[in-house]
mmCIF file of C-alpha atoms in Angstrom:
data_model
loop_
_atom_site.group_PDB
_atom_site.id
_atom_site.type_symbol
_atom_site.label_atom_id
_atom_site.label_comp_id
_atom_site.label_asym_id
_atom_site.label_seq_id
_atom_site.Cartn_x
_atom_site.Cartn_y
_atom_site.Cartn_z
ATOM 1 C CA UNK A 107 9.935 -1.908 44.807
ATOM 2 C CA UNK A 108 7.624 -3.247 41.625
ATOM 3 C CA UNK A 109 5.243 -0.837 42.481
ATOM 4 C CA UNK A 110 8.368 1.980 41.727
ATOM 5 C CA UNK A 111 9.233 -0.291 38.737
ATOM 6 C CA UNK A 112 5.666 -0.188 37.463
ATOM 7 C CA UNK A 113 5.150 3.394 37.537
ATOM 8 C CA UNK A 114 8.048 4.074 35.957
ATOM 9 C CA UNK A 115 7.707 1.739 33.169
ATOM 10 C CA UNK A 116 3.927 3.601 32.805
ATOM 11 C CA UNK A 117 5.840 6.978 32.889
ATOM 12 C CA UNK A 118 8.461 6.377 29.950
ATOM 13 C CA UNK A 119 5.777 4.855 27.894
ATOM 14 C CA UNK A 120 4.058 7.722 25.257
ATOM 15 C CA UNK A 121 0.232 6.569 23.699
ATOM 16 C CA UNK A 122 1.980 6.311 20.767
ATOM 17 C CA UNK A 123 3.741 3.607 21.944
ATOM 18 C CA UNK A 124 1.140 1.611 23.178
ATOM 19 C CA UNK A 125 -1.637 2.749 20.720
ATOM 20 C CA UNK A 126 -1.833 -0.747 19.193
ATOM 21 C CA UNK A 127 -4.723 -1.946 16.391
ATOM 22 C CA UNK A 128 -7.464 -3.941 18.475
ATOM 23 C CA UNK A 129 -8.721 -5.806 15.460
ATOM 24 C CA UNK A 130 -4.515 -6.667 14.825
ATOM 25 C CA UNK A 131 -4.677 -7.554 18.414
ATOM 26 C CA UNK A 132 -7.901 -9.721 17.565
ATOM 27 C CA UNK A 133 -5.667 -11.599 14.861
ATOM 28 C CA UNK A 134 -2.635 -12.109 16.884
ATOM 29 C CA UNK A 135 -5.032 -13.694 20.235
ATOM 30 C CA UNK A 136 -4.329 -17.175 20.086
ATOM 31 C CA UNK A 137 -6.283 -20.196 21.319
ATOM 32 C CA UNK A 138 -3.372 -20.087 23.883
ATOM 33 C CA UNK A 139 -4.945 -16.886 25.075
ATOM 34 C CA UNK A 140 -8.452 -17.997 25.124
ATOM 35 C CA UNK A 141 -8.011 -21.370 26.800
ATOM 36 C CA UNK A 142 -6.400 -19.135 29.705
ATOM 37 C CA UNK A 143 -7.872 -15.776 29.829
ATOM 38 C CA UNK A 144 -11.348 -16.634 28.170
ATOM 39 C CA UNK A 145 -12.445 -15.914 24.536
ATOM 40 C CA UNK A 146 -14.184 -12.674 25.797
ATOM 41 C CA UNK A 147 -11.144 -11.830 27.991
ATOM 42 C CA UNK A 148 -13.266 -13.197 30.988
ATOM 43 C CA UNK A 149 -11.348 -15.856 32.662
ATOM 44 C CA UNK A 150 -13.631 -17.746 34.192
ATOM 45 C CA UNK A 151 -10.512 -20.183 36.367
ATOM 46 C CA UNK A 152 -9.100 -17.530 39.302
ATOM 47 C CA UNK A 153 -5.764 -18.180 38.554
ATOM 48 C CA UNK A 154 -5.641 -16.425 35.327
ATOM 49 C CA UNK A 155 -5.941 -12.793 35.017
ATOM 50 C CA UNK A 156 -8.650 -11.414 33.036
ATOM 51 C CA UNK A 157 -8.130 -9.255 30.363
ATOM 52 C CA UNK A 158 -11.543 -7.666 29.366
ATOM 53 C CA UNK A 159 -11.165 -4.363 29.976
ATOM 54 C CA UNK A 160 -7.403 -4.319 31.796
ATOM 55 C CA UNK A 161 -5.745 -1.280 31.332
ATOM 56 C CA UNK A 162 -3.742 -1.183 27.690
ATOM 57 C CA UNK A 163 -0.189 0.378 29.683
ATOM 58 C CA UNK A 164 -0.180 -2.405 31.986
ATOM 59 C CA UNK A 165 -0.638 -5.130 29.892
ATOM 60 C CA UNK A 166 1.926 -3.851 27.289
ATOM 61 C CA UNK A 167 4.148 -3.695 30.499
ATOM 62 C CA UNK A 168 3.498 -7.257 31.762
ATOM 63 C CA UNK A 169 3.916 -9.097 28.544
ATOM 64 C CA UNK A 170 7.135 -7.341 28.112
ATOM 65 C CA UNK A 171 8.277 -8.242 31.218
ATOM 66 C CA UNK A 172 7.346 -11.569 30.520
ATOM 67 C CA UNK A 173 9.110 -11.607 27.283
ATOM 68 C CA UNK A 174 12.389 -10.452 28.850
ATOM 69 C CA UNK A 175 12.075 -12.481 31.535
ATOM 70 C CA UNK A 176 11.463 -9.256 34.263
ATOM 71 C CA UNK A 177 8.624 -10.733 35.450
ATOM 72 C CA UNK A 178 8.661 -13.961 37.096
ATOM 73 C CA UNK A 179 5.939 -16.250 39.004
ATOM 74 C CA UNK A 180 4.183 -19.921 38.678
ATOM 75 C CA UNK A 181 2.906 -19.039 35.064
ATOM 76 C CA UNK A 182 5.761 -17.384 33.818
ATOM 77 C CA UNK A 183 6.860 -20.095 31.408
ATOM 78 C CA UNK A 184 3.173 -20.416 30.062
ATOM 79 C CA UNK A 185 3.421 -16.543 29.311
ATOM 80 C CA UNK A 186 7.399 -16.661 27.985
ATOM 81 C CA UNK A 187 6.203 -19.671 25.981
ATOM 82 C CA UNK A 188 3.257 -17.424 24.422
ATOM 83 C CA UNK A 189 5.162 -14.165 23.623
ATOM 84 C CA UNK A 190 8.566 -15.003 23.119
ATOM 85 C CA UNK A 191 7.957 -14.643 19.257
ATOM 86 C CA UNK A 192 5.819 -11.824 18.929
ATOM 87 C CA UNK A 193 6.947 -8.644 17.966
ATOM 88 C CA UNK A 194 6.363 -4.850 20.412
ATOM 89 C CA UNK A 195 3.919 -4.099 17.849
ATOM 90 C CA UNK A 196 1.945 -7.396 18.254
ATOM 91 C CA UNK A 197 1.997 -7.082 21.978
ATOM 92 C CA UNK A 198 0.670 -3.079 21.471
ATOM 93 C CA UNK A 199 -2.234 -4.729 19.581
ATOM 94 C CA UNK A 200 -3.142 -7.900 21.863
ATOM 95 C CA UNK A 201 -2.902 -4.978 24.449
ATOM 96 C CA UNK A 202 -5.369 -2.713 22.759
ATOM 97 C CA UNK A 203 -7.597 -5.569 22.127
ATOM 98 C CA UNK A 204 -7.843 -6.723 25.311
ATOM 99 C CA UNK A 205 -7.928 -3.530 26.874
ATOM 100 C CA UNK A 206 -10.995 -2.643 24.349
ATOM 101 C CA UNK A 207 -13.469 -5.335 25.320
ATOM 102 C CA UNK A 208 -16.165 -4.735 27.801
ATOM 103 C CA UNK A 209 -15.143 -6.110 31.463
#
């Protein structure tokens, strides 16, 4: 059933709206971020996701989710914690950062 969620959410979701500024997106990464996912976007603790190189759709997606409170899990409240106050356009651009650096 996420899987159906997922693609749909990828399928209702133009470039435009997830073209995001990478060097915004390098602004807006907090040490939050970094003490996670790794400064590079290389985690280097398995439970975190890295981010180097993650495709810019899905991690618009997930922080959204997170944000609304969609997506749910053990690190949830980290994540709510981290983008409750940031704005679509500020998620676009931590996207297209992320999703910019080699993986």
């Amino acid at each position: 059933m996420h899987r159906l969620t997922l693609a749909a959410s990828f399928a209702v979701l133009s470039p435009s709206a997830v073209a995001g500024d990478p060097e915004a997106g390098r602004g807006n990464s907090s040490a939050a971020c970094s003490i996670r996912h790794g400064a590079d976007g290389k985690a280097m603790v398995p439970m975190y996701l890295k981010l180097a190189g993650q495709n810019r759709q899905y991690l618009v997606y997930a922080m959204k989710a997170y944000k609304s409170g969609e997506r749910k899990g053990s690190m949830s409240g980290i994540m709510v914690a981290n983008v409750a106050n940031l704005s679509d356009q500020d998620l676009d651009d931590l996207a297209a950062f992320y999703a910019g650096l080699p993986p």
